[in-house]
Amino acid sequence: MKERAHKAMDERTLYVGMDIRENKIQLCVYPPNNGEIIMILEDYPLAVAMDEEKKEWFYGEEAMEKGRRKEGIVVSGFLKHLEETEKLRIYGVDFLPEELFSKAIKKALLFLRIEFPNDLIKRLTVSLEEPSKKLTERLAWAFSKLGIGKDRLRIESHGQSFLCYVMGRKRKLWMGEAGLLDGSDGQLFFRRITLDRRKRPAIAGVTKETLRPGKEDAILAAVKPDIGVLYLTGSGFSGSEKEGLIQSLCRGRRGFLGENLYCQGACISAKQQDFPDLMEPLLFLEEDSIKCDISIPVYHNAKNCQAVLAGASETWYEVGREACLILDEEEEIPVTVSYVLSGVEKVFILALEGLWKRQPRMTKVLIKIVFTDKDTCIVTIKDLGFGEFCPSSKRIWEKTITI
Amino acid sequence: MGRLILCFGEKAEKPWYIKETDTKLYSIEELCYYIYNNVYIISQAFFTLELANWIEKELGLWETAGKLKGLILGRNSCKDMVVTVLCSTDYYLEEEIKELLQVMDALSHMSEGQRKKYKADLWLRKGRPAMAFMEYRKLLESQSDGLTPEETGDVLHNLGIACLYTGGLPEAAQYFLEAYGRNEKEESLKAYVEVCQMAHIEVGQVSLEEKKKLLADLERSKKEYLQTEDYQKFWKAVEKKHKGQPGIYYEEIDRLLNEWKQEYRRKVG
């Protein structure tokens, strides 16, 4: 199974970006010939419906039509359901929201298959406005049902997709500061990229400011003069009545108007994982990002080095790495916490008290790290013995580290 | 200074079973450990395509498996295969692997009989006297393995030791006497006299002078035994009884007996 997974990854060629909103999705792809990003779906309705008479499933626009004609039960607003709803009842049958979501996405991905019938998805990045822990878990489940496991799926925020979109473009387009006005779904946000290039890699962040639509003075004031490139997206900037505002906003700076920024940014984010040169190396820190590296010293490939158990910029609730170590005349494990912003390092020693006395290299331990919130991590170490040669004592050691 | 060695590969759901030693292996590190500590019985036949497939499918180490398959199909030497497996992890250091290769070179000059004896000796060293006994018997029964009279004597001596562990004192005495007849080593003679004493058997075929000297040595050994940890544990338990603590005495005796029983079962199992 492991061999099949390894070989299959080589045969996959498509890097896909998906922007998921409450009631619609966008889908784009980097084609196999390394050309430009191609949009596959723009504002595809994210809905499923069951026909009342035939009890058949309908998707997308057909589902919406069923709803309009009152010919069945329509389910949309998936992001809200995934956050808040445990089950949905359709004609007496209970469904998990993630099951229905999976069906809807499967249909949407068929359009990709039509365009590229001989190619498979190598990586897919989903972009959401606010990826919470619960939402992320349920989405991951839904995609796993489609055969897209955690090794090929990334879920990120709109802020991160915006950053990837900007950083993945030609350098001259983003000298100076970059900003984004997002007028989607009746709201208005101003996003701004912050970059600290004093650190290596550079530390990036994206601020988000909520503005009131229609308040032009406030909008103009929010976009400071140091913004050298401004992106505008969302229906809030469509229509001839907005032309004047757009001209004012773009005066003295480069301006770009488009509806696919997050989707394309997600697509760049997908490809960048295998082609790091697509973007300058960055450490992206968001609200839920851990702001330190947590590592242990190991002997690997014939040299001493640090094995990172959790990396700065990872979302705290997604950290769950584990490693197996063999103890060679060691009875304690030093865990190093390296703070990326201050550069400070702290070492916490985990002493394996009560470890059974065995010959050197006859004790294997499993070390695992999880976060209970963005500032608290728990390091767990379990004695595994050494196969049949030395049975495990089943002892477990645990240490809580406050970051 | 200690090391924390980062492991390679996955843990196998289905272990690799080695019939000759009744061993199950679950990881690449365990495989390396097994090869390193059993190199005297490892030959080209150990490295099969099935083993390579297990490394690939169960351990997820497709690169190592691929290399090994290439060596197997290319009929490369056992040394090449051993090095490939040992170098696929950080379990052993480079100098340790080089030492092992030197041992393998030495082994390659041994006769079939010498290698078989080494295999049996390994069982004895590992505390598996019943397995060692079987190997030594097989070795003596096949007469074409090129052992010298002295080496045959040494085999008989080790058979005697294996019998000691399994409780066959008269048989042990016989083997030690036969061993002395071949290897003419004092150690074998000494062992014969000691076992005769233990089994209350008349010591025959030894001169009076020699017998006196060896019995004096035995008395000295008995006194030395009184200082050993095993005896000290037993004596402390007896003291508890004399001090009016029979409960603790019986607990300790039970514990000691259990330890000895488990050890015995392991040795003859």
XYZ file of C-alpha atoms in Angstrom:
672
model
C 0.000 0.000 0.000
C 2.843 2.316 0.869
C 4.552 1.503 -2.430
C 1.359 2.189 -4.376
C 0.970 5.536 -2.614
C 4.566 6.448 -3.425
C 4.332 5.512 -7.079
C 0.886 7.104 -7.522
C 2.158 10.469 -6.275
C 4.661 10.526 -9.149
C 1.901 9.937 -11.691
C -0.246 12.842 -10.451
C 0.235 16.127 -12.221
C -2.491 18.616 -11.336
C -2.176 21.377 -8.723
C -5.648 22.588 -7.841
C -6.967 25.603 -5.987
C -10.479 25.844 -4.593
C -12.164 28.851 -3.000
C -15.153 27.769 -0.932
C -17.800 30.298 0.048
C -21.080 29.765 1.801
C -23.008 29.006 -1.363
C -20.519 28.786 -4.184
C -17.086 27.592 -5.085
C -14.393 28.507 -7.552
C -11.980 25.967 -8.970
C -8.751 26.442 -10.874
C -5.749 24.383 -11.844
C -2.137 24.531 -12.923
C -2.119 22.332 -16.038
C 0.484 19.579 -16.474
C 2.397 21.484 -19.146
C 3.438 24.117 -16.586
C 1.395 26.822 -18.254
C -0.665 29.525 -16.587
C -3.480 28.857 -14.132
C -6.749 27.884 -15.795
C -10.104 28.629 -14.173
C -12.400 25.617 -14.270
C -15.358 26.892 -12.284
C -16.313 30.420 -11.397
C -19.097 30.826 -8.858
C -20.399 27.273 -9.154
C -23.382 26.894 -6.787
C -22.414 24.723 -3.833
C -25.708 22.968 -3.350
C -27.277 19.529 -3.417
C -30.920 18.702 -3.749
C -33.006 15.589 -3.530
C -35.898 15.407 -5.933
C -39.133 14.776 -4.055
C -40.660 12.466 -6.605
C -37.749 10.319 -7.794
C -35.541 10.684 -4.726
C -32.612 11.444 -6.996
C -29.719 13.749 -6.182
C -29.096 16.964 -8.082
C -26.140 19.284 -7.827
C -25.043 22.812 -8.576
C -27.330 24.846 -10.757
C -29.743 21.938 -11.183
C -30.086 21.704 -7.421
C -30.812 25.416 -7.192
C -33.435 25.034 -9.926
C -35.119 22.245 -7.958
C -35.275 24.614 -5.040
C -36.742 27.442 -7.073
C -39.410 25.109 -8.458
C -40.011 23.623 -5.018
C -39.467 20.149 -6.440
C -37.236 18.889 -3.677
C -35.138 19.691 -0.616
C -32.090 21.845 -1.303
C -29.082 21.975 0.967
C -26.684 24.894 0.627
C -24.857 27.139 3.081
C -22.421 24.333 3.746
C -19.851 26.301 5.687
C -22.452 27.173 8.298
C -23.698 23.584 8.406
C -20.182 22.238 8.805
C -19.622 24.577 11.719
C -22.930 24.233 13.477
C -24.998 21.298 12.262
C -24.544 17.712 13.398
C -26.949 16.104 10.936
C -29.424 17.039 8.214
C -32.634 15.177 7.625
C -33.793 14.757 4.034
C -37.014 12.860 3.500
C -36.633 10.924 6.694
C -32.980 10.018 6.247
C -30.205 11.597 8.299
C -27.034 12.779 6.614
C -23.897 14.307 7.992
C -23.247 17.739 6.482
C -19.786 16.573 5.450
C -21.327 13.646 3.543
C -23.489 15.991 1.488
C -20.626 18.413 1.060
C -18.477 15.572 -0.254
C -21.141 14.745 -2.832
C -21.317 18.373 -3.956
C -17.541 18.673 -4.277
C -17.317 15.378 -6.141
C -19.651 16.788 -8.756
C -17.650 19.988 -9.001
C -14.410 18.063 -9.465
C -15.965 16.248 -12.416
C -15.571 19.462 -14.391
C -11.849 19.199 -13.771
C -11.939 15.608 -14.994
C -13.704 16.691 -18.171
C -10.965 19.219 -18.862
C -8.111 16.876 -17.945
C -9.397 13.329 -18.385
C -5.954 11.714 -18.193
C -4.542 13.633 -15.248
C -4.882 13.200 -11.504
C -4.774 15.714 -8.666
C -1.389 15.895 -7.015
C -2.220 18.592 -4.497
C -5.334 20.562 -3.682
C -5.529 23.683 -1.548
C -8.837 24.908 -0.213
C -9.206 28.570 0.680
C -11.767 29.744 3.245
C -12.449 33.027 4.916
C -12.070 31.592 8.439
C -10.885 27.987 8.709
C -11.732 26.958 12.277
C -10.630 23.681 13.859
C -14.046 22.055 13.434
C -14.442 23.249 9.868
C -10.982 22.061 8.945
C -11.578 18.602 10.417
C -14.918 18.115 8.686
C -13.628 19.365 5.359
C -10.647 17.035 5.631
C -13.038 14.152 6.251
C -15.136 15.093 3.235
C -12.117 15.271 0.946
C -10.726 12.021 2.287
C -13.953 10.383 1.107
C -12.995 11.560 -2.372
C -9.555 9.992 -2.063
C -7.784 13.257 -1.291
C -6.051 12.569 1.999
C -4.253 14.907 4.361
C -0.992 14.308 2.553
C -2.373 16.035 -0.552
C -4.852 18.474 0.948
C -4.126 21.843 2.468
C -6.754 24.111 4.000
C -5.813 27.749 4.410
C -7.354 31.133 5.029
C -8.168 33.748 2.443
C -5.403 35.823 3.981
C -2.839 33.128 3.223
C -4.170 32.641 -0.309
C -3.919 36.379 -0.858
C -0.314 36.256 0.296
C 0.464 33.346 -2.063
C -1.222 35.149 -4.939
C 0.855 38.272 -4.417
C 4.142 36.533 -3.652
C 3.717 34.137 -6.560
C 3.553 36.941 -9.090
C 6.327 38.852 -10.762
C 8.402 40.820 -8.313
C 7.885 44.192 -9.973
C 4.178 43.876 -9.332
C 4.629 43.970 -5.610
C 7.445 46.286 -4.744
C 6.160 48.395 -1.943
C 3.236 47.264 0.168
C 0.362 45.177 -1.151
C -3.246 45.566 -0.129
C -6.593 44.001 -0.992
C -10.102 45.349 -0.784
C -12.589 42.472 -0.685
C -16.185 43.467 -1.331
C -17.652 39.945 -1.474
C -20.998 38.826 -0.069
C -22.122 42.278 0.968
C -19.144 42.880 3.268
C -15.964 44.884 2.882
C -12.536 43.917 4.229
C -9.194 45.548 3.745
C -6.260 43.168 3.885
C -2.662 44.228 3.993
C 0.472 42.116 3.764
C 3.133 42.718 6.403
C 6.665 41.488 5.785
C 9.587 41.395 8.185
C 12.611 40.764 6.025
C 15.052 41.151 8.898
C 14.454 37.487 9.699
C 15.417 34.503 7.551
C 13.057 33.287 6.283
C 11.070 36.503 6.159
C 8.035 36.594 8.423
C 4.766 37.471 6.726
C 1.393 38.337 8.087
C -1.881 39.613 6.684
C -3.888 42.146 8.649
C -7.628 42.366 8.214
C -9.728 45.443 8.784
C -13.513 45.473 8.469
C -14.897 48.512 6.668
C -18.426 49.695 6.043
C -19.473 49.352 2.396
C -20.499 52.632 0.863
C -18.380 54.776 3.192
C -15.976 55.959 0.524
C -13.982 58.327 2.707
C -13.277 55.581 5.206
C -12.323 53.231 2.411
C -9.926 55.731 0.877
C -8.449 56.474 4.285
C -7.871 52.783 5.023
C -5.731 52.366 1.897
C -2.627 54.199 3.024
C -0.261 55.920 0.564
C 2.453 53.261 1.099
C 0.269 50.687 -0.601
C 2.038 50.295 -3.948
C -0.288 47.663 -5.388
C -3.989 47.319 -4.627
C -6.184 44.365 -5.493
C -9.942 44.701 -5.652
C -12.257 41.728 -5.613
C -15.900 40.924 -4.978
C -19.215 42.141 -6.261
C -18.822 45.250 -4.143
C -16.585 46.665 -6.855
C -18.642 45.690 -9.879
C -20.944 48.033 -11.722
C -20.376 51.383 -13.367
C -21.286 53.261 -10.169
C -18.101 51.995 -8.593
C -15.791 53.264 -11.336
C -15.150 56.574 -9.644
C -14.161 54.922 -6.370
C -11.931 52.464 -8.165
C -10.170 55.261 -10.025
C -9.591 57.127 -6.769
C -8.279 54.027 -5.078
C -5.888 53.202 -7.905
C -4.514 56.715 -8.295
C -0.701 56.667 -7.841
C -0.486 52.900 -7.516
C -0.966 49.702 -9.521
C -4.488 48.377 -9.305
C -5.940 44.989 -10.246
C -9.595 44.054 -10.381
C -10.549 40.395 -10.426
C -12.797 37.771 -8.941
C -10.476 34.798 -8.651
C -7.702 36.038 -6.415
C -8.183 33.597 -3.512
C -8.760 30.649 -5.808
C -5.614 31.350 -7.791
C -3.691 32.035 -4.621
C -4.761 28.625 -3.317
C -3.598 27.078 -6.584
C -0.171 28.722 -6.218
C -0.086 27.508 -2.610
C -0.703 23.939 -3.827
C 2.067 24.025 -6.416
C 4.513 25.831 -4.149
C 4.694 22.810 -1.857
C 6.519 20.887 -4.598
C 8.105 23.904 -6.285
C 9.390 26.089 -3.458
C 11.019 28.494 -5.932
C 7.590 29.646 -6.992
C 7.701 32.057 -4.060
C 10.266 33.587 -1.792
C 10.598 31.455 1.376
C 8.272 32.865 4.006
C 6.979 32.111 7.438
C 3.304 33.042 7.518
C 1.938 33.828 10.971
C -1.783 34.098 11.525
C -3.983 34.254 14.607
C -3.963 30.459 15.052
C -0.361 29.951 14.016
C 2.193 28.722 16.508
C 5.013 31.206 16.703
C 7.895 28.903 17.471
C 9.706 25.809 16.251
C 9.717 22.835 18.606
C 12.542 20.407 17.972
C 14.668 17.663 19.476
C 18.305 16.756 18.760
C 18.566 13.499 16.838
C 21.119 11.416 15.043
C 19.943 11.058 11.453
C 21.689 10.178 8.204
C 24.968 9.790 10.064
C 24.948 13.247 11.628
C 23.541 15.167 14.560
C 20.714 17.526 13.692
C 17.441 18.913 15.016
C 14.193 17.162 14.158
C 11.320 19.641 14.064
C 8.196 18.290 15.712
C 6.176 21.454 15.213
C 7.099 24.362 12.952
C 6.324 28.036 13.279
C 3.362 29.089 11.142
C 1.608 25.729 11.535
C -1.960 26.004 12.792
C -1.977 24.853 16.407
C -4.818 22.385 16.050
C -3.184 20.686 13.075
C 0.033 19.873 14.898
C 0.200 16.168 15.659
C 3.570 14.948 14.541
C 5.254 11.965 16.089
C 8.647 10.347 15.759
C 10.262 7.100 16.876
C 13.649 7.314 18.511
C 16.070 4.695 19.752
C 17.854 5.638 22.959
C 21.581 5.047 22.866
C 22.818 5.653 26.415
C 20.343 8.464 26.911
C 17.684 8.721 29.576
C 16.373 12.180 28.874
C 15.139 14.093 25.870
C 15.798 17.835 25.523
C 13.009 19.701 23.751
C 14.005 23.041 22.248
C 11.487 25.840 21.733
C 12.791 28.486 19.303
C 10.731 31.686 19.141
C 10.874 33.026 15.576
C 9.965 36.621 16.429
C 12.415 37.200 19.272
C 15.047 34.620 18.299
C 15.063 33.311 21.903
C 15.539 29.587 22.532
C 14.437 27.631 25.601
C 15.271 24.020 26.353
C 12.951 21.790 28.380
C 14.381 18.499 29.607
C 12.118 15.474 29.667
C 13.725 13.017 32.083
C 12.582 9.463 31.524
C 12.355 8.542 35.172
C 11.772 4.889 35.881
C 12.952 3.844 32.437
C 13.760 0.124 32.528
C 17.456 -0.662 32.446
C 18.263 -2.207 29.103
C 21.288 -2.561 26.895
C 22.081 0.512 24.765
C 19.892 0.829 21.671
C 17.344 -1.626 23.030
C 14.754 1.014 23.891
C 12.558 2.623 21.286
C 10.298 5.489 22.304
C 7.495 7.268 20.508
C 7.485 11.034 20.974
C 4.364 12.961 20.083
C 3.415 16.598 20.308
C -0.047 18.175 20.344
C -1.314 21.634 21.182
C -4.322 22.207 23.383
C -4.390 25.879 22.408
C -1.979 28.089 20.501
C 0.133 28.689 23.615
C 0.143 25.257 25.244
C 1.688 22.083 23.963
C 1.888 18.614 25.446
C 4.861 16.399 24.698
C 4.201 12.700 25.248
C 6.806 9.955 25.243
C 5.919 6.263 25.264
C 8.257 3.340 25.839
C 7.921 0.848 22.989
C 10.609 -1.617 24.076
C 12.491 -3.186 21.167
C 10.303 -5.687 19.415
C 10.525 -9.222 20.746
C 14.009 -8.585 22.103
C 12.796 -6.249 24.836
C 9.101 -5.959 25.712
C 7.638 -2.533 26.302
C 7.141 -1.382 29.884
C 4.143 0.623 28.581
C 5.347 3.608 30.581
C 4.323 7.045 29.372
C 5.910 10.366 30.269
C 4.218 13.682 29.617
C 5.248 17.312 29.852
C 3.163 20.428 29.310
C 5.051 23.361 27.854
C 3.612 26.860 27.851
C 4.880 28.703 24.806
C 27.847 11.078 24.812
C 24.461 9.485 24.134
C 22.417 9.632 20.972
C 18.761 9.775 20.082
C 18.637 7.775 16.873
C 15.798 8.749 14.575
C 14.104 5.602 13.291
C 13.459 4.806 9.681
C 10.378 3.325 8.119
C 7.160 2.078 9.654
C 6.374 -0.638 12.146
C 5.291 -3.790 10.307
C 1.772 -5.031 10.835
C 2.890 -8.460 9.704
C 6.282 -9.281 11.237
C 9.105 -11.006 9.391
C 9.382 -14.489 10.906
C 12.730 -16.266 11.116
C 12.121 -19.966 11.639
C 15.666 -20.929 12.621
C 15.611 -18.767 15.722
C 11.834 -18.402 16.167
C 12.149 -14.627 15.936
C 9.669 -12.039 14.722
C 10.951 -8.700 13.476
C 8.836 -5.575 13.232
C 11.182 -2.821 12.085
C 14.286 -2.159 10.046
C 16.260 -1.485 13.232
C 15.280 -4.886 14.636
C 16.329 -6.476 11.354
C 19.709 -4.737 11.599
C 20.081 -5.875 15.218
C 19.250 -9.440 14.260
C 21.702 -9.522 11.372
C 24.481 -7.961 13.454
C 24.043 -10.398 16.334
C 23.504 -13.473 14.208
C 25.977 -12.851 11.437
C 27.516 -16.248 12.079
C 24.413 -17.919 10.746
C 23.520 -15.297 8.129
C 24.178 -16.369 4.582
C 23.001 -15.328 1.119
C 19.968 -17.556 1.639
C 18.747 -15.184 4.351
C 18.231 -12.412 1.815
C 15.265 -13.373 -0.315
C 12.958 -11.453 -2.601
C 10.250 -12.070 -0.020
C 12.355 -10.243 2.562
C 12.869 -7.356 0.132
C 9.123 -7.214 -0.527
C 8.455 -7.167 3.212
C 10.868 -4.274 3.634
C 9.025 -2.415 0.882
C 5.425 -3.169 1.759
C 5.468 -3.476 5.533
C 8.229 -1.027 6.421
C 7.609 1.410 3.565
C 11.317 1.472 2.677
C 10.974 1.075 -1.058
C 14.448 2.452 -1.810
C 16.230 -0.045 0.449
C 14.027 -2.825 -0.901
C 14.871 -1.844 -4.460
C 18.592 -1.921 -3.759
C 18.323 -5.275 -2.023
C 16.302 -6.768 -4.866
C 18.981 -5.648 -7.309
C 21.670 -7.369 -5.242
C 19.648 -10.561 -4.895
C 18.902 -10.787 -8.591
C 22.504 -9.894 -9.404
C 23.633 -12.705 -7.050
C 25.843 -10.271 -5.150
C 27.739 -11.379 -2.056
C 26.220 -11.758 1.376
C 28.473 -8.929 2.560
C 26.964 -6.518 0.012
C 23.480 -7.348 1.198
C 24.409 -7.046 4.880
C 25.978 -3.638 4.240
C 22.940 -2.451 2.261
C 20.561 -3.304 5.088
C 22.771 -2.016 7.897
C 23.483 1.248 6.085
C 19.783 1.875 5.505
C 19.433 3.045 9.111
C 21.532 4.844 11.701
C 21.298 1.984 14.199
C 24.934 0.981 13.727
C 27.835 3.372 13.253
C 30.172 3.129 10.288
C 32.997 1.708 12.411
C 30.685 -0.978 13.815
C 29.683 -2.038 10.320
C 33.346 -2.187 9.295
C 34.087 -4.418 12.308
C 31.264 -6.693 11.327
C 32.651 -7.004 7.820
C 35.947 -8.128 9.309
C 34.118 -10.791 11.317
C 32.374 -11.884 8.145
C 35.734 -12.153 6.423
C 37.004 -14.375 9.250
C 33.858 -16.499 9.094
C 34.286 -17.008 5.405
C 37.499 -18.923 6.197
C 35.801 -21.263 8.637
C 34.810 -24.766 7.721
C 31.193 -25.801 7.756
C 31.734 -27.564 11.062
C 33.357 -24.512 12.636
C 30.461 -22.311 11.575
C 27.940 -24.792 12.949
C 29.832 -24.957 16.210
C 29.806 -21.188 16.333
C 26.061 -21.214 15.811
C 25.603 -23.666 18.673
C 27.980 -21.647 20.859
C 25.804 -18.621 20.183
C 22.739 -20.435 21.519
C 24.622 -21.299 24.666
C 25.811 -17.709 25.082
C 22.245 -16.500 24.653
C 21.127 -18.778 27.474
C 19.273 -21.274 25.245
C 20.941 -24.571 26.289
C 18.244 -26.828 24.825
C 18.728 -25.286 21.352
C 22.496 -25.444 21.794
C 22.232 -29.129 22.779
C 20.362 -29.956 19.565
C 22.891 -28.106 17.420
C 25.870 -29.777 19.091
C 24.263 -33.233 18.682
C 23.575 -32.546 14.980
C 27.165 -31.482 14.557
C 28.555 -34.643 16.150
C 26.214 -36.854 14.173
C 27.312 -35.438 10.827
C 30.892 -36.526 10.675
C 32.085 -34.809 7.546
C 32.294 -31.243 8.827
C 36.025 -31.022 9.272
C 36.402 -30.695 13.049
C 39.737 -31.558 14.648
C 39.804 -33.943 17.671
C 40.345 -30.905 19.900
C 37.380 -29.093 18.374
C 35.274 -32.239 18.781
C 36.345 -32.318 22.410
C 35.222 -28.699 22.798
C 31.844 -29.588 21.312
C 31.491 -32.431 23.817
C 32.469 -30.063 26.638
C 29.756 -27.588 25.602
C 27.269 -30.439 25.381
C 28.130 -31.135 28.991
C 27.407 -27.506 29.876
C 24.085 -27.644 28.062
C 23.204 -30.778 30.063
C 24.053 -28.981 33.315
C 21.437 -26.345 32.558
C 18.818 -28.902 31.694
C 19.426 -30.977 34.805
C 21.093 -34.018 33.264
C 24.029 -34.343 35.665
C 25.109 -37.945 34.898
C 24.974 -37.178 31.141
C 26.940 -33.979 31.724
C 29.615 -35.901 33.595
C 29.893 -38.387 30.711
C 30.254 -35.615 28.147
C 32.938 -33.829 30.149
C 34.912 -37.064 30.464
C 34.654 -37.720 26.722
C 35.612 -34.115 26.044
C 38.774 -34.478 28.167
C 39.616 -37.631 26.242
C 39.658 -35.598 22.991
C 40.812 -32.103 23.910
C 43.007 -32.959 26.956
C 42.000 -29.642 28.541
C 42.061 -29.239 32.320
C 38.843 -27.284 32.143
C 36.975 -30.362 30.907
C 38.525 -32.578 33.539
C 37.682 -30.083 36.265
C 34.103 -29.905 35.084
C 33.900 -33.732 35.131
C 35.081 -33.933 38.729
C 32.749 -31.148 39.867
C 29.709 -32.701 38.257
C 30.545 -36.110 39.743
C 30.608 -34.461 43.167
C 27.280 -32.747 42.525
C 25.662 -35.967 41.280
C 27.301 -38.196 43.926
C 28.943 -40.245 41.181
C 32.247 -42.037 41.699
C 35.073 -40.167 39.939
C 36.757 -42.659 37.681
C 39.648 -42.639 35.221
C 41.491 -39.845 37.033
C 44.715 -40.185 39.049
C 44.492 -39.731 42.844
C 46.782 -36.711 42.832
C 44.825 -34.996 40.112
C 41.563 -35.807 41.909
C 42.792 -34.271 45.191
C 43.896 -31.086 43.488
C 40.624 -30.667 41.613
C 38.520 -31.342 44.703
C 40.496 -28.691 46.596
C 39.747 -26.261 43.752
C 36.081 -27.179 44.043
C 36.040 -26.386 47.763
C 37.536 -23.002 46.990
C 34.832 -22.382 44.381
C 32.118 -23.305 46.872
C 33.451 -20.718 49.290
C 33.493 -18.141 46.490
C 29.892 -18.967 45.699
C 28.881 -17.874 49.176
C 29.805 -14.333 48.125
C 27.639 -14.298 44.989
C 24.492 -12.201 44.688
C 22.258 -15.264 44.276
C 23.491 -16.815 47.502
C 23.344 -13.500 49.367
C 19.688 -13.081 48.380
C 18.923 -16.598 49.602
C 20.814 -16.094 52.872
C 19.057 -12.781 53.617
C 15.746 -14.547 53.201
C 16.844 -17.263 55.660
C 17.924 -14.571 58.144
C 14.426 -13.062 58.013
C 13.040 -16.417 59.080
C 15.507 -16.652 61.989
C 14.485 -13.152 63.062
C 10.882 -14.237 63.341
C 9.712 -12.879 59.987
C 8.546 -16.040 58.257
C 6.152 -14.124 56.016
C 8.946 -12.138 54.410
C 11.089 -15.311 54.220
C 8.434 -17.211 52.266
C 7.783 -14.243 49.974
C 11.466 -13.965 49.145
C 11.849 -17.701 48.617
C 8.803 -17.730 46.362
C 10.223 -14.871 44.381
C 13.619 -16.517 44.024
C 12.055 -19.814 43.025
C 9.922 -18.086 40.411
C 12.972 -16.312 39.018
C 14.904 -19.532 38.802
C 11.942 -21.400 37.315
C 11.461 -18.754 34.627
C 15.136 -18.820 33.846
C 15.103 -22.590 33.613
C 12.029 -22.612 31.373
C 13.594 -20.045 29.101
C 16.781 -22.057 28.818
C 15.093 -25.328 27.967
C 12.126 -23.874 26.090
